[in-house]
PDB file of C-alpha atoms in Angstrom:
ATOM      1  CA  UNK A   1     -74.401  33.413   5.428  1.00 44.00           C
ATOM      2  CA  UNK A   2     -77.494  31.150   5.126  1.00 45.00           C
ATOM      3  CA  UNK A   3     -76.606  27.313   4.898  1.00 49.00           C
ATOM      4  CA  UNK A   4     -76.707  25.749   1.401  1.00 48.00           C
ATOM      5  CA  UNK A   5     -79.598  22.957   0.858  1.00 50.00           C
ATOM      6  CA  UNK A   6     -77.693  19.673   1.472  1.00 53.00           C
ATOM      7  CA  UNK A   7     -76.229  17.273  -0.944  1.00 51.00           C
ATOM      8  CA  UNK A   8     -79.325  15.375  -2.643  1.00 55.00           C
ATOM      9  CA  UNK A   9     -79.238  11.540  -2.074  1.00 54.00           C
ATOM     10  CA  UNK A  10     -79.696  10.643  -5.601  1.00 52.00           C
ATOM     11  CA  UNK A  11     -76.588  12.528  -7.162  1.00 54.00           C
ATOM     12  CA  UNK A  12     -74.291   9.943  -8.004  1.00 47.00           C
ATOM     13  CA  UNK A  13     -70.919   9.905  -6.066  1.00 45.00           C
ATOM     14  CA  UNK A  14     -68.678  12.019  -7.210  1.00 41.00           C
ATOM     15  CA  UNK A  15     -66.122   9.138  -8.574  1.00 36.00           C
ATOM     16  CA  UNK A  16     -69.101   8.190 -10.186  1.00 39.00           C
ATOM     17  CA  UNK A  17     -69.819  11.648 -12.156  1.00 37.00           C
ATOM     18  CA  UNK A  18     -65.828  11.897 -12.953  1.00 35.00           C
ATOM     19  CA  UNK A  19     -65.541   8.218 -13.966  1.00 39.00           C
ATOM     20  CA  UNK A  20     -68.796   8.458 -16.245  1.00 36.00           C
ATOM     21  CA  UNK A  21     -67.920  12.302 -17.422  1.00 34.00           C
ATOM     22  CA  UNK A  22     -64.363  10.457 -18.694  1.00 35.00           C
ATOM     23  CA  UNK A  23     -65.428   7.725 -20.237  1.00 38.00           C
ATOM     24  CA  UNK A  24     -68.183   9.873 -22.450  1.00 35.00           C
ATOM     25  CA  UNK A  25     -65.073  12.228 -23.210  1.00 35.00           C
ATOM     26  CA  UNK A  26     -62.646   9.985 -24.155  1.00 38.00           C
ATOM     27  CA  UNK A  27     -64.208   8.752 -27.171  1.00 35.00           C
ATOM     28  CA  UNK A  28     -64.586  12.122 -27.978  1.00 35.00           C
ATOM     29  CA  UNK A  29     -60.849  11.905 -27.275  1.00 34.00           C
ATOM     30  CA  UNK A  30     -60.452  15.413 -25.375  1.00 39.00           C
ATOM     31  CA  UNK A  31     -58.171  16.492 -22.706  1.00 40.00           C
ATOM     32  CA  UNK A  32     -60.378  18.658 -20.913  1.00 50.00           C
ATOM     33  CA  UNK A  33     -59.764  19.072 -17.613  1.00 46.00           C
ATOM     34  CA  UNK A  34     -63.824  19.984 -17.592  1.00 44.00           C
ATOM     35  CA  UNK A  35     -64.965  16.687 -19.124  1.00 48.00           C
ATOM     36  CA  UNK A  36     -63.079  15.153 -15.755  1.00 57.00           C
ATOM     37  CA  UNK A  37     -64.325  17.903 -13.390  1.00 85.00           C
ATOM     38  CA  UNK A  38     -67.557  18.812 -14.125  1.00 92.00           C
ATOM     39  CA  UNK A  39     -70.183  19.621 -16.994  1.00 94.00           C
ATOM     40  CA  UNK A  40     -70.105  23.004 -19.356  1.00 93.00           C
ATOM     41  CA  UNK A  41     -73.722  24.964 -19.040  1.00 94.00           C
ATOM     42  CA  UNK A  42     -75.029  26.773 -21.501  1.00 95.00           C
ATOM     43  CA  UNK A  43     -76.239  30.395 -18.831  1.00 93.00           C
ATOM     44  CA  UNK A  44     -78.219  33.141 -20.182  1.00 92.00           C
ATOM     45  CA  UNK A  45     -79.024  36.276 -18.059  1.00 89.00           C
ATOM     46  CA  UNK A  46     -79.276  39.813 -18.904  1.00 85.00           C
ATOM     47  CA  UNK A  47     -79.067  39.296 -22.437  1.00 86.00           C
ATOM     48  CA  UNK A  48     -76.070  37.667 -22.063  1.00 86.00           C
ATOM     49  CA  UNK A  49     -74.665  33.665 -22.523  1.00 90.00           C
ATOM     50  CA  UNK A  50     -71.890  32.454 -21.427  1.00 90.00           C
ATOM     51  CA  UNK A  51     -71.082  28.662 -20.782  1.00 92.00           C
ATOM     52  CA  UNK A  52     -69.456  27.735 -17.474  1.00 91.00           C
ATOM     53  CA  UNK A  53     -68.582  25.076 -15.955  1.00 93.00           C
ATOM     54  CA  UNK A  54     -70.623  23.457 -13.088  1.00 94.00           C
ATOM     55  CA  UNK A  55     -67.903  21.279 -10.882  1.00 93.00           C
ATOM     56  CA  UNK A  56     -68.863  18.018  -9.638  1.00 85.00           C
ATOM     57  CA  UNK A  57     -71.471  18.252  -6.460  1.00 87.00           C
ATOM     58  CA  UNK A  58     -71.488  21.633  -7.067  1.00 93.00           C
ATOM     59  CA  UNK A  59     -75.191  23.668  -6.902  1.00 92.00           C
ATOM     60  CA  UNK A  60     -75.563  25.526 -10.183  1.00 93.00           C
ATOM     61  CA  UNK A  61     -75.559  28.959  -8.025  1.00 92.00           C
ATOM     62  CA  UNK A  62     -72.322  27.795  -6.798  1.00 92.00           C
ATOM     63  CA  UNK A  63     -70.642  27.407 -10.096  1.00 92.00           C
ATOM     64  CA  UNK A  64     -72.460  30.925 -10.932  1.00 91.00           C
ATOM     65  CA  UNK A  65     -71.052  32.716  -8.004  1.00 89.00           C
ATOM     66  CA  UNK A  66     -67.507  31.335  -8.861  1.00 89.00           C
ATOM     67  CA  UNK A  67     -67.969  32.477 -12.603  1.00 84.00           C
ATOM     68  CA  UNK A  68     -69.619  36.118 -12.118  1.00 80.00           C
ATOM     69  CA  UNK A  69     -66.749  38.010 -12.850  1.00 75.00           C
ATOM     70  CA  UNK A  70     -65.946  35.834 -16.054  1.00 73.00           C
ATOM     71  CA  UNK A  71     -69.434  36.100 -17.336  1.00 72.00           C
ATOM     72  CA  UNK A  72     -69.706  39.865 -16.398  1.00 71.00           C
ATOM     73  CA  UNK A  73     -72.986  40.239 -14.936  1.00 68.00           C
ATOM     74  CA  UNK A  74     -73.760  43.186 -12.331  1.00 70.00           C
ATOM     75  CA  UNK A  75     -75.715  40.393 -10.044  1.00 75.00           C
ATOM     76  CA  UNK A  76     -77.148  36.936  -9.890  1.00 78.00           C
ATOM     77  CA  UNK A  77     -80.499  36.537  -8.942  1.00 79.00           C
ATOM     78  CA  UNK A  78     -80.482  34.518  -5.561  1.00 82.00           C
ATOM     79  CA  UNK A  79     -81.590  35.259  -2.163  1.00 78.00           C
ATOM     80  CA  UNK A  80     -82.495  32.652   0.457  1.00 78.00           C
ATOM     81  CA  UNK A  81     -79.732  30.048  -0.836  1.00 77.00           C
ATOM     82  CA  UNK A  82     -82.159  27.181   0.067  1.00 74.00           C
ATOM     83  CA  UNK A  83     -84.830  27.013  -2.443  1.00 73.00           C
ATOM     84  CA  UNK A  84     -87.383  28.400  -0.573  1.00 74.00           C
ATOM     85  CA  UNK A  85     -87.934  32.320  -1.664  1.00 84.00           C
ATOM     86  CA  UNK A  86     -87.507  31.238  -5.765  1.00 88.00           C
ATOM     87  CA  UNK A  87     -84.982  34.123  -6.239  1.00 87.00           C
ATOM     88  CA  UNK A  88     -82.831  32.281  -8.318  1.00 90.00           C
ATOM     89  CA  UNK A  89     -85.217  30.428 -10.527  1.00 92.00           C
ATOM     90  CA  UNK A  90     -84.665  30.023 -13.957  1.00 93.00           C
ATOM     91  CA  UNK A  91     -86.095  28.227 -17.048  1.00 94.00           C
ATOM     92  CA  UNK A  92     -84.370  25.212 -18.309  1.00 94.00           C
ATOM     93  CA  UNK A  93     -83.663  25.521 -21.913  1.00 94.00           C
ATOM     94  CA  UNK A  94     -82.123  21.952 -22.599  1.00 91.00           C
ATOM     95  CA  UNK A  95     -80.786  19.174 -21.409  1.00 89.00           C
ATOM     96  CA  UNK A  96     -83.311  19.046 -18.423  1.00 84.00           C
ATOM     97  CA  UNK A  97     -82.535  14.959 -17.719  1.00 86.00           C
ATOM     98  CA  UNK A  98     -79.340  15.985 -16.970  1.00 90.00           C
ATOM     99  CA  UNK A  99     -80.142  18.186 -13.727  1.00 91.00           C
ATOM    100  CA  UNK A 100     -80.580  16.337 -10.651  1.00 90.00           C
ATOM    101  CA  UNK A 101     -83.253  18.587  -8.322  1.00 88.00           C
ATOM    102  CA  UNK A 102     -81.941  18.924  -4.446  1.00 86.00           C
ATOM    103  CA  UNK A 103     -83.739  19.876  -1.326  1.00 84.00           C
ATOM    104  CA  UNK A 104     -85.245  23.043  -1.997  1.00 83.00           C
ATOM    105  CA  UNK A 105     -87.292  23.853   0.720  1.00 81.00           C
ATOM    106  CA  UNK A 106     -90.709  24.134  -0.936  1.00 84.00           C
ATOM    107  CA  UNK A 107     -94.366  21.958  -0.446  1.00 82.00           C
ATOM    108  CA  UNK A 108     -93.788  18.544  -2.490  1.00 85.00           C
ATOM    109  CA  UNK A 109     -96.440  19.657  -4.559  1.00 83.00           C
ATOM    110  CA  UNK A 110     -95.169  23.834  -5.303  1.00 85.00           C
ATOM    111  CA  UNK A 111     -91.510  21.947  -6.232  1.00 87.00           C
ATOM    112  CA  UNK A 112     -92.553  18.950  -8.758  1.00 89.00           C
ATOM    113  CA  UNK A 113     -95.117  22.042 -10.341  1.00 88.00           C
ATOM    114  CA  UNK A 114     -92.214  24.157 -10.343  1.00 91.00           C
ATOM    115  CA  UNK A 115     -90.181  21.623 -12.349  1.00 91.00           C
ATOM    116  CA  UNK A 116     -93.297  19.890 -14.556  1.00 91.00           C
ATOM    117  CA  UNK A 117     -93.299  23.564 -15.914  1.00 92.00           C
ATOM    118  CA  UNK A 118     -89.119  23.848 -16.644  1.00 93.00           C
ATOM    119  CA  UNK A 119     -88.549  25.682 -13.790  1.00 94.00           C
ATOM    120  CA  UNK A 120     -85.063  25.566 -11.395  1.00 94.00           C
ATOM    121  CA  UNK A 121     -84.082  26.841  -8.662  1.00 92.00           C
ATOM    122  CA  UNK A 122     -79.835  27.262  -9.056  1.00 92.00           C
ATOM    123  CA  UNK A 123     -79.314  27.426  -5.296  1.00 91.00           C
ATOM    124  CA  UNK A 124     -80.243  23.724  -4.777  1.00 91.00           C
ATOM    125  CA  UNK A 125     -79.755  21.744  -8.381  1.00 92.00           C
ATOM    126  CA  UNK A 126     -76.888  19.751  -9.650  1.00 93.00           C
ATOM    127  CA  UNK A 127     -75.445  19.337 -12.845  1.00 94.00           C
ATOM    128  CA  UNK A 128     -75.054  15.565 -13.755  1.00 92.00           C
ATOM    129  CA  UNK A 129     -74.755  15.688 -17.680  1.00 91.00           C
ATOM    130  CA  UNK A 130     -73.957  17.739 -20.813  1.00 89.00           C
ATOM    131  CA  UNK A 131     -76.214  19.761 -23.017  1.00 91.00           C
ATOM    132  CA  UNK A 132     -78.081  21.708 -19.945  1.00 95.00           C
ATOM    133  CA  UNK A 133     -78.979  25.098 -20.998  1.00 96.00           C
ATOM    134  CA  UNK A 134     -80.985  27.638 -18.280  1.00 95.00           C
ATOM    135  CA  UNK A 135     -82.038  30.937 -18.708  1.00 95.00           C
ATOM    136  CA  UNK A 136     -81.952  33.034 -15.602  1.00 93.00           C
ATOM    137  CA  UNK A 137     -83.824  35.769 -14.291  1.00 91.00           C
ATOM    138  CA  UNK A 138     -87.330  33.795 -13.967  1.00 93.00           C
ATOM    139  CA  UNK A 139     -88.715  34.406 -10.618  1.00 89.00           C
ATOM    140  CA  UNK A 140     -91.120  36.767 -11.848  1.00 89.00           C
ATOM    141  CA  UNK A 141     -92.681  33.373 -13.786  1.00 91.00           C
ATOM    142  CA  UNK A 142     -92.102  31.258 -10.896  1.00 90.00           C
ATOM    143  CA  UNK A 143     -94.396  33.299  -8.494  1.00 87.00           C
ATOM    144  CA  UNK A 144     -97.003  33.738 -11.041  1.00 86.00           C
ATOM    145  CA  UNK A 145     -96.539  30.073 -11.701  1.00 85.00           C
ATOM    146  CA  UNK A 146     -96.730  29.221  -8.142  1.00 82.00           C
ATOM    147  CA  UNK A 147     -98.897  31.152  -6.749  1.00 76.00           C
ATOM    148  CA  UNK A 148    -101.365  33.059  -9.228  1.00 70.00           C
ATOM    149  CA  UNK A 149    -101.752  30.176 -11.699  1.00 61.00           C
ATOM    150  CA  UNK A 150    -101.645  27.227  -8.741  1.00 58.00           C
ATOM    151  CA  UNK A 151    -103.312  28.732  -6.080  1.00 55.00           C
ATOM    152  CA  UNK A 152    -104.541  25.098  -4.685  1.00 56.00           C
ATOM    153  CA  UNK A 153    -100.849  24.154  -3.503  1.00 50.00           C
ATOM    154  CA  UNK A 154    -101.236  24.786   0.013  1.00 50.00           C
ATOM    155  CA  UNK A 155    -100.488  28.464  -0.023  1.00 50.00           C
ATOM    156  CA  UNK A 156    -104.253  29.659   1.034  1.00 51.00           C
ATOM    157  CA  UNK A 157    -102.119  32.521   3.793  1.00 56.00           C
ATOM    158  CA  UNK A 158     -99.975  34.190   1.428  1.00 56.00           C
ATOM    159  CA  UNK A 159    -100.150  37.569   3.339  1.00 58.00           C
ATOM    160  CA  UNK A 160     -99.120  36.155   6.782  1.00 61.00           C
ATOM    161  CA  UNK A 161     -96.597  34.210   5.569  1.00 66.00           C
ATOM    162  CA  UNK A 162     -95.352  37.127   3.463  1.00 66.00           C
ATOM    163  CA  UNK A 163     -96.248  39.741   6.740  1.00 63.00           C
ATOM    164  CA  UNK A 164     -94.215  37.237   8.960  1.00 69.00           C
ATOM    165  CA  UNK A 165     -91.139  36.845   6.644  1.00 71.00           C
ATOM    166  CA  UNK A 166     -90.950  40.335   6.305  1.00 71.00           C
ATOM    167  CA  UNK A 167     -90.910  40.747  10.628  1.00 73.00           C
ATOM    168  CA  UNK A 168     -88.434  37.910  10.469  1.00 75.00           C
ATOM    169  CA  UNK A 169     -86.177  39.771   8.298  1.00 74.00           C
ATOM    170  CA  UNK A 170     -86.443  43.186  10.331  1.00 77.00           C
ATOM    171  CA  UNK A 171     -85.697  41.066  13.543  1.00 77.00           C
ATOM    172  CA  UNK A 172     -82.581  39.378  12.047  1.00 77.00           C
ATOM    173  CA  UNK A 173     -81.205  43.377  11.599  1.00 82.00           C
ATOM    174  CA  UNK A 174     -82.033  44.146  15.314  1.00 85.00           C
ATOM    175  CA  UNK A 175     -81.916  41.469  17.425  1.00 85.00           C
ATOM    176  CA  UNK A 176     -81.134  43.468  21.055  1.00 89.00           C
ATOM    177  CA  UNK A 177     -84.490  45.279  19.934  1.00 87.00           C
ATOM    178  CA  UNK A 178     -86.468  41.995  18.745  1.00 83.00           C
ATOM    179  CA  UNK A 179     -85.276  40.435  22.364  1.00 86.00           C
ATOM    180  CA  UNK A 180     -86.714  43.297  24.186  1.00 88.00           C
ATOM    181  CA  UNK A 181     -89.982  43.123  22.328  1.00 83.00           C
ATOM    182  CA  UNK A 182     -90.310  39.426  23.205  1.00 84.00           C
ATOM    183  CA  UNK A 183     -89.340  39.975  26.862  1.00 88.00           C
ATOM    184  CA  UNK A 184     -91.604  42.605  27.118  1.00 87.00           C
ATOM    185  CA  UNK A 185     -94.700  40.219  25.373  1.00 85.00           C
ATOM    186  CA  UNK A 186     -93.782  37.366  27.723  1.00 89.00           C
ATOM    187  CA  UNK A 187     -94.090  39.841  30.331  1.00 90.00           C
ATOM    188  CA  UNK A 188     -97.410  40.777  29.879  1.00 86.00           C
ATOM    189  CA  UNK A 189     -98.986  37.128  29.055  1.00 77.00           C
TER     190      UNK A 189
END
């Protein structure tokens, strides 16, 4: 399994998060375990919503994965798990100060125009607040976004990089046949 984008430096500590979640809480005076653990998001996908919870330092494609069966969706949209192939992007609905953006493998300037036009990517974003509310299913908008609308963002080689991803890919299923084909290139230069 591909590794997950690392913790991002500016989510808070997670005795931070659960101190902060239970203080807001308790003058709500609740005794949900979620106000302690983590922060209820508002999901849509497939023409369904369903909230779930989103533990502390937990990506939002974590949180997903854990509550698929409970939300009864067919599939999540997700790929890479790193942030890089937009798979799992989604629109945010509400409560966008309350997501904290992680390492997601893009250019600086494809990410921030990802998120200056409400767009996440689940696999790498953190939940640090109430009232967040995504809709799923958006990577359709977040390659026309990216790449039709923004074409000045460094991505003047679209076919190679696509072409090479897609070789990449084909290798990964093979590899006794991709080492042969390099041994038999190095042979010849």
């Amino acid at each position: 399994r591909p590794s997950r984008p690392s913790r991002p430096s500016n989510l808070p500590a997670a005795a931070e998060l659960s101190d902060a979640s239970a203080e807001a809480h308790e003058a709500a005076d609740t005794t949900d375990t979620a106000a302690r653990d983590g922060h209820m998001v508002e999901i849509t996908h497939e023409g369904r919503t369903a909230n779930v919870l989103v533990k502390t330092e937990e990506t939002l494609l974590m949180a997903l994965e854990r509550n698929r069966p409970s939300m009864s969706l067919s599939s999540l949209p997700f790929d890479c798990q790193r942030g890089n192939c937009l798979t799992c992007s989604g629109i945010v609905k509400g409560g966008s100060s309350s997501i904290v953006f992680g390492d997601d493998g893009l250019a600086p300037a494809v990410g921030e125009n990802l998120r200056k036009n409400g767009f996440v990517l689940t696999c790498s974003s953190y939940v640090v607040g109430d009232g967040v509310k995504i809709e799923l299913g958006q990577n359709d908008a977040a390659w026309t976004e990216t790449y039709k609308t923004q074409p000045s963002l460094g991505m003047p080689d679209m076919g190679n990089a696509a072409a090479a991803k897609a070789l990449r890919f084909a290798a990964e299923k093979d590899v006794p046949r991709w080492t042969r084909d390099i041994e038999k290139t190095l042979e010849k230069s």
